[in-house]
Amino acid sequence: DAKTTQPTSMDCAEGRAANLPCNHSTISGNEYVYWYRQIHSQGPQYIIHGLKNNETNEMASLIITEDRKSSTLILPHATLRDTAVYYCIGRSKLSGTYKYIFGTGTRLKVLA
Amino acid sequence: GAGVSQSPSNKVTEKGKDVELRCDPISGHTALYWYRQRLGQGLEFLIYFQGNSAPDKSGLPSDRFSAERTGESVSTLTIQRTQQEDSAVYLCASSNWGGGAYGYTFGSGTRLTVV
């Protein structure tokens, strides 16, 4: 059961790096960690995912600890448009099928 | 289409009426999910379709909720005898294989208000 724990909210100054932590101590060895974000009034948007190695794409970087019990999403130069709720999710097998369980996420506010 | 399309975008209905929400997934996506999001809350899983397999209905909150999907195309979520606590944004997502490594693409949701 890939339960995740995230801080409720964070602030970040515009232009600075935003580091969003996530604990997922119960994640299975072969399960990915996914990050999504939800900008107000829109559906969630996929950002990045990883298994063991650190990952980087055009949106963000993902740092996963060696024991895979936690990860950090890094937005290297946060802009006002990055203000959103960020979800760290894992996949859980419930009632025979795999599902993604979204918690309440971290509400990131980028400040001018 | 290019993305997941949901309709209507907004729906206001009277308590006790039935409503139908529609989701057009990305063409070729075999997996389709419905989630509910109440104001200020996270996403609550409702139902999952994968290809021609029997749907996983384990998240439906009551027998007033049902959903159908024809093959790998359109899905409809039906709420009968709506209650005020059904007011929420209903989000649909699709994926090109069973919820796997490429994640979901979400629609913009249907905002349902029961008055």
XYZ file of N, CA and C in Angstrom:
681
model
N 0.847 -1.176 0.000
C 0.000 0.000 0.000
C 0.895 1.243 0.000
N 0.878 1.969 -1.099
C 1.802 3.092 -1.249
C 1.188 4.370 -0.702
N 1.069 4.456 0.628
C 0.552 5.695 1.217
C 1.647 6.741 1.188
N 1.256 7.968 0.938
C 2.218 9.061 0.876
C 1.834 10.138 1.871
N 2.849 10.850 2.364
C 2.653 11.948 3.300
C 3.381 13.162 2.775
N 2.659 14.282 2.704
C 3.235 15.530 2.219
C 2.848 16.662 3.159
N 3.692 17.709 3.208
C 3.266 18.890 3.990
C 2.046 19.505 3.327
N 1.230 20.127 4.142
C -0.021 20.701 3.647
C 0.229 21.884 2.718
N 1.188 22.720 3.061
C 1.429 23.911 2.251
C 2.880 24.347 2.353
N 3.306 25.092 1.326
C 4.652 25.657 1.295
C 4.608 26.953 0.507
N 5.515 27.875 0.847
C 5.710 29.091 0.068
C 7.098 29.047 -0.538
N 7.244 29.707 -1.683
C 8.541 29.783 -2.344
C 8.620 31.128 -3.050
N 9.791 31.776 -2.979
C 9.973 33.037 -3.679
C 10.173 32.772 -5.165
N 9.597 33.651 -5.954
C 9.724 33.537 -7.411
C 11.200 33.533 -7.805
N 11.564 32.606 -8.714
C 12.949 32.518 -9.167
C 13.821 31.583 -8.351
N 13.321 31.235 -7.166
C 14.085 30.306 -6.330
C 13.627 28.880 -6.604
N 14.429 27.931 -6.116
C 14.049 26.523 -6.266
C 12.975 26.172 -5.241
N 11.977 25.453 -5.698
C 10.948 24.912 -4.798
C 11.234 23.435 -4.600
N 11.390 23.040 -3.347
C 11.678 21.643 -3.009
C 10.494 21.070 -2.245
N 9.802 20.146 -2.857
C 8.589 19.590 -2.255
C 8.862 18.159 -1.806
N 8.799 17.910 -0.495
C 9.111 16.565 0.005
C 7.888 15.651 0.033
N 8.177 14.363 0.004
C 7.121 13.356 0.109
C 7.691 12.121 0.794
N 6.976 11.636 1.780
C 7.335 10.372 2.407
C 6.454 9.258 1.858
N 7.081 8.150 1.479
C 6.334 6.991 0.961
C 7.024 5.739 1.473
N 7.053 5.603 2.795
C 7.840 4.531 3.413
C 7.282 3.140 3.123
N 6.017 3.041 2.710
C 5.417 1.721 2.489
C 5.408 1.307 1.023
N 6.058 2.100 0.187
C 6.010 1.794 -1.244
C 6.763 0.493 -1.522
N 6.217 -0.301 -2.445
C 6.852 -1.573 -2.795
C 8.083 -1.325 -3.667
N 8.963 -2.319 -3.704
C 10.235 -2.160 -4.404
C 10.111 -1.929 -5.903
N 9.017 -2.375 -6.493
C 8.877 -2.231 -7.938
C 7.828 -1.202 -8.335
N 7.417 -0.384 -7.394
C 6.394 0.621 -7.679
C 7.025 1.993 -7.892
N 6.523 2.665 -8.915
C 6.992 4.006 -9.200
C 6.367 5.023 -8.236
N 7.064 6.148 -8.108
C 6.503 7.318 -7.444
C 6.158 8.322 -8.543
N 4.956 8.841 -8.503
C 4.491 9.793 -9.505
C 4.213 11.138 -8.842
N 4.441 12.193 -9.607
C 4.081 13.534 -9.158
C 3.144 14.160 -10.190
N 2.089 14.756 -9.666
C 1.144 15.511 -10.470
C 0.971 16.879 -9.820
N 0.463 17.817 -10.585
C 0.071 19.076 -9.977
C -1.285 19.490 -10.527
N -1.986 20.271 -9.722
C -3.317 20.716 -10.076
C -3.392 22.221 -9.886
N -3.472 22.885 -11.009
C -3.651 24.331 -10.986
C -5.140 24.605 -10.838
N -5.453 25.674 -10.148
C -6.835 25.976 -9.806
C -7.781 25.793 -10.983
N -8.854 25.050 -10.735
C -9.939 24.844 -11.711
C -9.546 23.979 -12.898
N -8.426 23.295 -12.805
C -8.043 22.381 -13.877
C -7.882 20.962 -13.331
N -7.858 19.978 -14.242
C -7.556 18.624 -13.821
C -6.071 18.487 -13.516
N -5.697 17.482 -12.719
C -4.279 17.273 -12.423
C -3.461 17.036 -13.691
N -2.219 17.453 -13.640
C -1.303 17.355 -14.771
C -0.089 16.547 -14.346
N 0.269 15.560 -15.144
C 1.436 14.735 -14.857
C 2.706 15.589 -14.916
N 3.617 15.366 -13.935
C 4.889 16.089 -13.950
C 6.032 15.138 -14.258
N 6.197 14.128 -13.422
C 7.372 13.279 -13.519
C 7.131 12.012 -12.708
N 7.889 10.979 -12.979
C 7.818 9.786 -12.152
C 9.206 9.164 -12.066
N 9.405 8.312 -11.060
C 10.693 7.654 -10.906
C 10.573 6.378 -10.100
N 11.595 5.545 -10.210
C 11.621 4.280 -9.477
C 12.747 4.284 -8.458
N 13.974 4.365 -8.930
C 15.132 4.342 -8.023
C 16.073 5.500 -8.314
N 16.285 5.768 -9.590
C 17.241 6.791 -9.974
C 16.597 8.162 -9.981
N 17.425 9.170 -9.832
C 16.919 10.535 -9.954
C 16.511 10.771 -11.406
N 15.487 11.576 -11.579
C 14.954 11.848 -12.902
C 14.857 13.344 -13.119
N 14.989 13.742 -14.369
C 14.823 15.152 -14.727
C 14.109 15.234 -16.061
N 13.179 16.178 -16.142
C 12.591 16.489 -17.439
C 12.456 18.003 -17.547
N 11.714 18.456 -18.544
C 11.636 19.889 -18.789
C 10.871 20.628 -17.701
N 10.113 19.882 -16.908
C 9.306 20.533 -15.869
C 9.991 20.550 -14.516
N 10.659 19.438 -14.177
C 11.129 19.299 -12.803
C 12.202 18.225 -12.699
N 12.768 18.130 -11.497
C 13.668 17.032 -11.154
C 13.074 16.270 -9.984
N 13.371 14.991 -9.951
C 12.882 14.132 -8.876
C 14.069 13.425 -8.254
N 14.217 13.639 -6.946
C 15.292 12.999 -6.203
C 14.663 11.939 -5.296
N 15.081 10.705 -5.438
C 14.536 9.607 -4.637
C 15.655 9.089 -3.738
N 15.372 8.954 -2.458
C 16.394 8.453 -1.536
C 16.729 7.005 -1.860
N 17.920 6.589 -1.437
C 18.391 5.246 -1.767
C 17.464 4.164 -1.209
N 16.891 4.428 -0.030
C 15.987 3.440 0.562
C 14.568 3.561 0.009
N 14.352 4.523 -0.878
C 13.057 4.755 -1.554
C 11.929 5.110 -0.591
N 12.245 5.522 0.587
C 11.187 5.864 1.536
C 10.740 7.308 1.410
N 11.464 8.086 0.641
C 11.028 9.470 0.437
C 11.580 9.995 -0.879
N 10.983 11.070 -1.314
C 11.461 11.719 -2.533
C 11.213 13.219 -2.417
N 11.874 13.970 -3.296
C 11.714 15.415 -3.344
C 11.537 15.851 -4.791
N 10.501 16.593 -5.022
C 10.289 17.205 -6.328
C 10.937 18.582 -6.308
N 11.730 18.876 -7.316
C 12.417 20.160 -7.367
C 11.970 20.920 -8.618
N 11.436 22.110 -8.373
C 11.175 23.056 -9.464
C 12.322 24.048 -9.406
N 13.257 24.011 -10.348
C 14.521 24.735 -10.153
C 14.391 26.268 -10.101
N 13.476 26.820 -10.845
C 13.290 28.271 -10.853
C 11.777 28.537 -10.845
N 11.203 28.543 -9.674
C 9.747 28.634 -9.576
C 9.234 29.956 -10.143
N 8.118 29.877 -10.855
C 7.443 31.065 -11.362
C 6.053 31.133 -10.743
N 5.403 32.277 -10.914
C 4.065 32.451 -10.343
C 3.100 31.397 -10.889
N 3.342 30.951 -12.136
C 2.458 29.961 -12.743
C 2.624 28.565 -12.137
N 3.652 28.391 -11.300
C 3.837 27.099 -10.623
C 2.997 27.001 -9.353
N 2.294 28.056 -9.007
C 1.397 27.995 -7.855
C 0.301 26.958 -8.140
N 0.240 25.930 -7.307
C -0.659 24.802 -7.562
C -0.619 23.868 -6.360
N -1.469 22.848 -6.411
C -1.386 21.755 -5.440
C -0.585 20.628 -6.090
N 0.435 20.155 -5.380
C 1.317 19.122 -5.908
C 1.044 17.807 -5.179
N 0.779 16.773 -5.968
C 0.461 15.463 -5.414
C 1.598 14.487 -5.679
N 2.020 13.829 -4.630
C 2.953 12.711 -4.729
C 2.119 11.455 -4.544
N 2.141 10.543 -5.493
C 1.248 9.392 -5.382
C 1.978 8.108 -5.728
N 1.455 7.058 -5.176
C 1.935 5.734 -5.492
C 0.770 4.887 -5.954
N 1.056 3.701 -6.301
C 0.026 2.804 -6.806
C -0.269 1.758 -5.737
N -1.526 1.584 -5.444
C -1.918 0.615 -4.436
C -2.851 -0.416 -5.051
N -2.692 -1.668 -4.623
C -3.584 -2.708 -5.109
C -4.719 -2.852 -4.110
N -5.876 -2.374 -4.504
C -7.041 -2.436 -3.650
C -8.156 -3.127 -4.416
N -8.829 -4.019 -3.760
C -9.936 -4.752 -4.383
C -9.513 -5.406 -5.688
N -8.283 -5.894 -5.717
C -7.840 -6.688 -6.857
C -7.246 -5.915 -8.010
N -7.351 -4.604 -8.005
C -6.762 -3.846 -9.113
C -5.901 -2.720 -8.572
N -5.002 -2.279 -9.437
C -4.124 -1.189 -9.033
C -4.813 0.155 -9.266
N -4.644 1.040 -8.305
C -5.202 2.376 -8.424
C -4.171 3.361 -7.906
N -4.320 4.578 -8.336
C -3.502 5.652 -7.804
C -4.293 6.390 -6.746
N -3.692 6.504 -5.602
C -4.361 7.134 -4.466
C -3.805 8.544 -4.326
N -4.665 9.511 -4.520
C -4.289 10.910 -4.355
C -4.668 11.356 -2.948
N -3.706 11.933 -2.246
C -4.034 12.544 -0.952
C -4.437 13.981 -1.160
N -4.200 14.811 -0.178
C -4.569 16.232 -0.300
C -3.429 17.066 -0.861
N -2.214 16.471 -1.004
C -1.128 17.166 -1.657
C -0.540 18.317 -0.869
N 0.417 19.002 -1.495
C 1.042 20.209 -0.934
C 0.601 21.402 -1.764
N 0.034 22.362 -1.086
C -0.360 23.603 -1.764
C 0.847 24.520 -1.807
N 1.443 24.673 -3.002
C 2.608 25.540 -3.181
C 2.169 26.911 -3.645
N 2.640 27.906 -2.935
C 2.355 29.291 -3.321
C 3.682 29.938 -3.677
N 3.813 30.389 -4.913
C 5.010 31.085 -5.347
C 4.756 32.583 -5.186
N 5.635 33.232 -4.449
C 5.444 34.633 -4.074
C 6.311 35.545 -4.930
N 5.711 36.635 -5.398
C 6.445 37.597 -6.221
C 7.473 38.361 -5.395
N -9.358 12.908 -30.021
C -8.960 14.273 -29.775
C -7.618 14.352 -29.078
N -7.137 15.549 -28.851
C -5.824 15.732 -28.283
C -5.781 15.458 -26.799
N -6.897 15.614 -26.132
C -6.899 15.431 -24.683
C -8.159 14.727 -24.247
N -8.335 14.614 -22.929
C -9.542 14.036 -22.366
C -10.598 15.134 -22.282
N -11.755 14.846 -22.829
C -12.812 15.840 -22.867
C -13.962 15.422 -21.956
N -14.430 16.356 -21.126
C -15.546 16.068 -20.240
C -16.672 17.072 -20.482
N -17.893 16.546 -20.384
C -19.041 17.436 -20.550
C -20.179 16.993 -19.648
N -21.012 17.951 -19.187
C -20.782 19.392 -19.323
C -19.660 19.851 -18.410
N -19.202 21.068 -18.573
C -18.158 21.572 -17.687
C -18.762 21.983 -16.345
N -20.005 22.426 -16.398
C -20.723 22.796 -15.183
C -22.136 22.250 -15.245
N -22.640 21.780 -14.106
C -23.999 21.285 -14.058
C -24.619 21.649 -12.714
N -25.736 22.342 -12.773
C -26.496 22.636 -11.568
C -27.789 21.840 -11.640
N -28.079 21.089 -10.612
C -29.276 20.255 -10.628
C -29.983 20.344 -9.293
N -31.268 20.022 -9.323
C -32.037 20.033 -8.085
C -31.879 18.699 -7.367
N -31.894 18.777 -6.070
C -31.822 17.577 -5.241
C -32.899 16.594 -5.688
N -32.501 15.324 -5.840
C -33.444 14.288 -6.227
C -33.456 13.962 -7.707
N -32.874 14.852 -8.509
C -32.818 14.601 -9.950
C -31.623 13.704 -10.289
N -31.709 13.059 -11.454
C -30.595 12.248 -11.946
C -29.712 13.095 -12.857
N -28.405 12.809 -12.850
C -27.482 13.511 -13.754
C -26.582 12.504 -14.441
N -26.147 12.877 -15.655
C -25.215 12.060 -16.430
C -24.025 12.906 -16.796
N -22.843 12.404 -16.505
C -21.610 13.111 -16.834
C -20.866 12.278 -17.870
N -20.256 12.978 -18.821
C -19.648 12.270 -19.940
C -18.149 12.490 -19.979
N -17.437 11.441 -20.395
C -15.988 11.535 -20.551
C -15.578 10.913 -21.884
N -14.857 11.697 -22.692
C -14.258 11.193 -23.920
C -12.768 11.046 -23.692
N -12.264 9.829 -23.583
C -10.831 9.659 -23.307
C -9.996 9.900 -24.558
N -8.697 9.888 -24.385
C -7.794 9.981 -25.523
C -7.919 8.694 -26.335
N -7.989 8.851 -27.640
C -8.161 7.697 -28.519
C -7.033 6.692 -28.309
N -7.414 5.432 -28.128
C -6.416 4.394 -27.938
C -6.077 4.109 -26.493
N -6.524 4.972 -25.587
C -6.276 4.723 -24.164
C -7.232 3.649 -23.663
N -6.645 2.596 -23.122
C -7.465 1.467 -22.687
C -7.998 1.648 -21.269
N -7.312 2.432 -20.466
C -7.705 2.593 -19.069
C -8.422 3.932 -18.870
N -9.491 3.908 -18.094
C -10.252 5.128 -17.819
C -10.669 5.116 -16.358
N -10.506 6.263 -15.718
C -10.773 6.393 -14.286
C -11.706 7.568 -14.053
N -12.548 7.417 -13.061
C -13.354 8.529 -12.564
C -12.929 8.814 -11.115
N -12.743 10.107 -10.833
C -12.440 10.561 -9.484
C -13.435 11.661 -9.114
N -13.628 11.837 -7.824
C -14.445 12.938 -7.301
C -13.547 13.810 -6.435
N -13.720 15.115 -6.552
C -12.935 16.040 -5.742
C -13.868 17.058 -5.119
N -14.039 16.948 -3.816
C -14.837 17.940 -3.093
C -13.966 19.161 -2.843
N -14.586 20.270 -2.555
C -13.904 21.547 -2.404
C -12.797 21.438 -1.353
N -11.568 21.764 -1.749
C -10.446 21.757 -0.825
C -9.925 20.382 -0.450
N -10.452 19.348 -1.105
C -10.056 17.985 -0.770
C -9.202 17.380 -1.881
N -8.607 16.227 -1.595
C -7.882 15.480 -2.613
C -8.843 14.737 -3.523
N -8.290 13.951 -4.413
C -9.100 13.198 -5.363
C -9.529 11.873 -4.756
N -10.792 11.556 -4.894
C -11.360 10.328 -4.343
C -11.670 9.381 -5.499
N -11.024 8.214 -5.511
C -11.244 7.245 -6.582
C -12.678 6.752 -6.577
N -13.296 6.654 -7.767
C -14.654 6.146 -7.885
C -14.703 4.810 -8.615
N -14.197 4.783 -9.862
C -14.338 3.576 -10.688
C -13.239 3.554 -11.738
N -12.889 2.344 -12.181
C -11.788 2.148 -13.120
C -12.204 1.146 -14.184
N -12.012 1.512 -15.437
C -12.249 0.619 -16.570
C -10.909 0.291 -17.222
N -10.708 -0.969 -17.563
C -9.506 -1.382 -18.285
C -9.932 -2.316 -19.396
N -9.873 -1.827 -20.623
C -10.211 -2.649 -21.776
C -11.590 -3.254 -21.635
N -11.693 -4.548 -21.899
C -12.974 -5.252 -21.814
C -13.155 -5.980 -20.487
N -12.252 -5.731 -19.534
C -12.378 -6.381 -18.227
C -13.529 -5.774 -17.446
N -14.005 -6.531 -16.468
C -15.057 -6.005 -15.598
C -14.511 -4.783 -14.855
N -15.293 -3.716 -14.773
C -14.801 -2.507 -14.114
C -14.610 -2.714 -12.617
N -13.675 -1.969 -12.067
C -13.457 -1.942 -10.625
C -14.323 -0.831 -10.050
N -15.396 -1.237 -9.382
C -16.363 -0.258 -8.866
C -16.182 0.010 -7.376
N -15.051 -0.391 -6.842
C -14.903 -0.394 -5.387
C -14.970 0.989 -4.751
N -14.777 2.047 -5.538
C -14.809 3.381 -4.971
C -16.161 4.078 -5.036
N -17.129 3.475 -5.679
C -18.442 4.125 -5.780
C -19.056 4.240 -4.391
N -19.490 5.448 -3.993
C -19.910 5.657 -2.599
C -21.269 5.082 -2.251
N -22.121 4.885 -3.225
C -23.439 4.309 -2.943
C -24.011 3.737 -4.223
N -25.128 3.022 -4.099
C -25.738 2.433 -5.306
C -26.435 3.479 -6.166
N -26.393 4.731 -5.755
C -26.938 5.789 -6.623
C -25.952 6.127 -7.746
N -24.725 5.685 -7.569
C -23.674 5.974 -8.548
C -23.461 4.759 -9.440
N -23.355 5.004 -10.747
C -23.028 3.927 -11.678
C -22.262 4.532 -12.845
N -21.548 3.711 -13.559
C -20.797 4.188 -14.716
C -20.762 3.095 -15.765
N -20.682 3.544 -17.004
C -20.590 2.615 -18.126
C -19.495 3.088 -19.055
N -18.945 2.136 -19.777
C -18.004 2.472 -20.839
C -18.209 1.484 -21.967
N -18.318 1.995 -23.161
C -18.500 1.150 -24.337
C -17.132 0.906 -24.958
N -16.653 -0.317 -24.843
C -15.353 -0.656 -25.405
C -14.267 0.211 -24.808
N -13.491 0.856 -25.663
C -12.424 1.733 -25.186
C -12.741 3.170 -25.550
N -14.038 3.508 -25.506
C -14.396 4.870 -25.890
C -15.083 5.583 -24.733
N -16.137 6.258 -25.065
C -16.810 7.166 -24.133
C -17.277 6.449 -22.873
N -17.215 7.185 -21.761
C -17.765 6.685 -20.505
C -18.774 7.701 -19.972
N -19.809 7.187 -19.322
C -20.761 8.061 -18.642
C -20.854 7.659 -17.177
N -20.851 8.655 -16.333
C -21.057 8.462 -14.895
C -22.449 8.992 -14.579
N -23.283 8.148 -13.998
C -24.652 8.531 -13.683
C -24.835 8.589 -12.177
N -25.430 9.662 -11.716
C -25.778 9.786 -10.292
C -27.292 9.924 -10.231
N -27.916 8.983 -9.558
C -29.379 9.012 -9.431
C -29.764 9.691 -8.120
N -30.908 10.329 -8.148
C -31.478 10.944 -6.929
C -30.399 11.753 -6.198
N -29.866 12.735 -6.890
C -28.723 13.489 -6.362
C -29.019 14.099 -4.998
N -27.972 14.149 -4.187
C -28.012 14.745 -2.859
C -27.018 15.907 -2.834
N -27.175 16.779 -1.851
C -26.284 17.938 -1.771
C -24.832 17.506 -1.550
N -24.623 16.401 -0.868
C -23.244 15.965 -0.641
C -22.582 15.428 -1.912
N -23.353 15.293 -2.995
C -22.767 14.889 -4.276
C -22.097 16.062 -4.977
N -22.314 17.268 -4.478
C -21.699 18.456 -5.085
C -20.183 18.334 -5.018
N -19.543 18.413 -6.179
C -18.094 18.206 -6.274
C -17.690 18.404 -7.727
N -16.384 18.352 -7.963
C -15.873 18.268 -9.331
C -15.599 16.795 -9.617
N -16.141 16.317 -10.731
C -15.937 14.927 -11.135
C -14.914 14.909 -12.268
N -13.814 14.239 -12.016
C -12.692 14.216 -12.952
C -12.568 12.852 -13.599
N -12.276 12.862 -14.873
C -12.045 11.644 -15.632
C -10.587 11.660 -16.097
N -9.961 10.506 -16.120
C -8.589 10.395 -16.609
C -8.470 9.144 -17.459
N -7.575 9.181 -18.421
C -7.326 7.981 -19.210
C -5.824 7.736 -19.301
N -5.484 6.500 -19.609
C -4.092 6.095 -19.682
C -3.941 5.057 -20.775
N -2.749 5.011 -21.355
C -2.600 4.132 -22.505
C -2.261 2.700 -22.141
N -2.029 2.432 -20.880
C -2.007 1.063 -20.419
C -2.245 1.080 -18.933
N -2.530 -0.044 -18.345
C -3.178 -0.137 -17.041
C -2.659 0.753 -15.933
N -2.746 2.017 -16.113
C -2.288 2.926 -15.080
C -0.792 2.921 -14.947
N -0.090 2.622 -16.018
C 1.342 2.370 -15.915
C 2.215 3.597 -15.926
N 3.427 3.420 -16.405
C 4.496 4.360 -16.120
C 4.295 5.744 -16.724
N 3.415 5.891 -17.659
C 3.247 7.194 -18.286
C 2.131 7.999 -17.670
N 1.563 7.501 -16.619
C 0.621 8.296 -15.857
C -0.693 8.519 -16.567
N -1.472 9.368 -15.972
C -2.796 9.661 -16.478
C -2.808 11.001 -17.199
N -3.769 11.144 -18.092
C -4.136 12.461 -18.599
C -5.542 12.746 -18.113
N -5.688 13.837 -17.406
C -6.975 14.208 -16.836
C -7.732 15.173 -17.732
N -9.048 15.099 -17.665
C -9.890 16.135 -18.234
C -9.992 17.302 -17.263
N -10.727 18.325 -17.657
C -10.879 19.509 -16.814
C -11.987 19.359 -15.787
N -12.742 18.265 -15.899
C -13.738 17.976 -14.883
C -15.110 18.561 -15.178
N -16.096 18.003 -14.487
C -17.451 18.553 -14.475
C -17.742 19.017 -13.055
N -18.075 20.281 -12.924
C -18.424 20.804 -11.600
C -19.920 20.619 -11.395
N -20.277 19.760 -10.466
C -21.675 19.458 -10.184
C -22.097 20.180 -8.914
N -23.182 20.918 -9.026
C -23.762 21.601 -7.863
C -25.190 21.116 -7.697
N -25.484 20.574 -6.535
C -26.836 20.095 -6.234
C -27.473 21.092 -5.272
N -28.584 21.661 -5.717
C -29.229 22.703 -4.895
C -30.566 22.199 -4.335
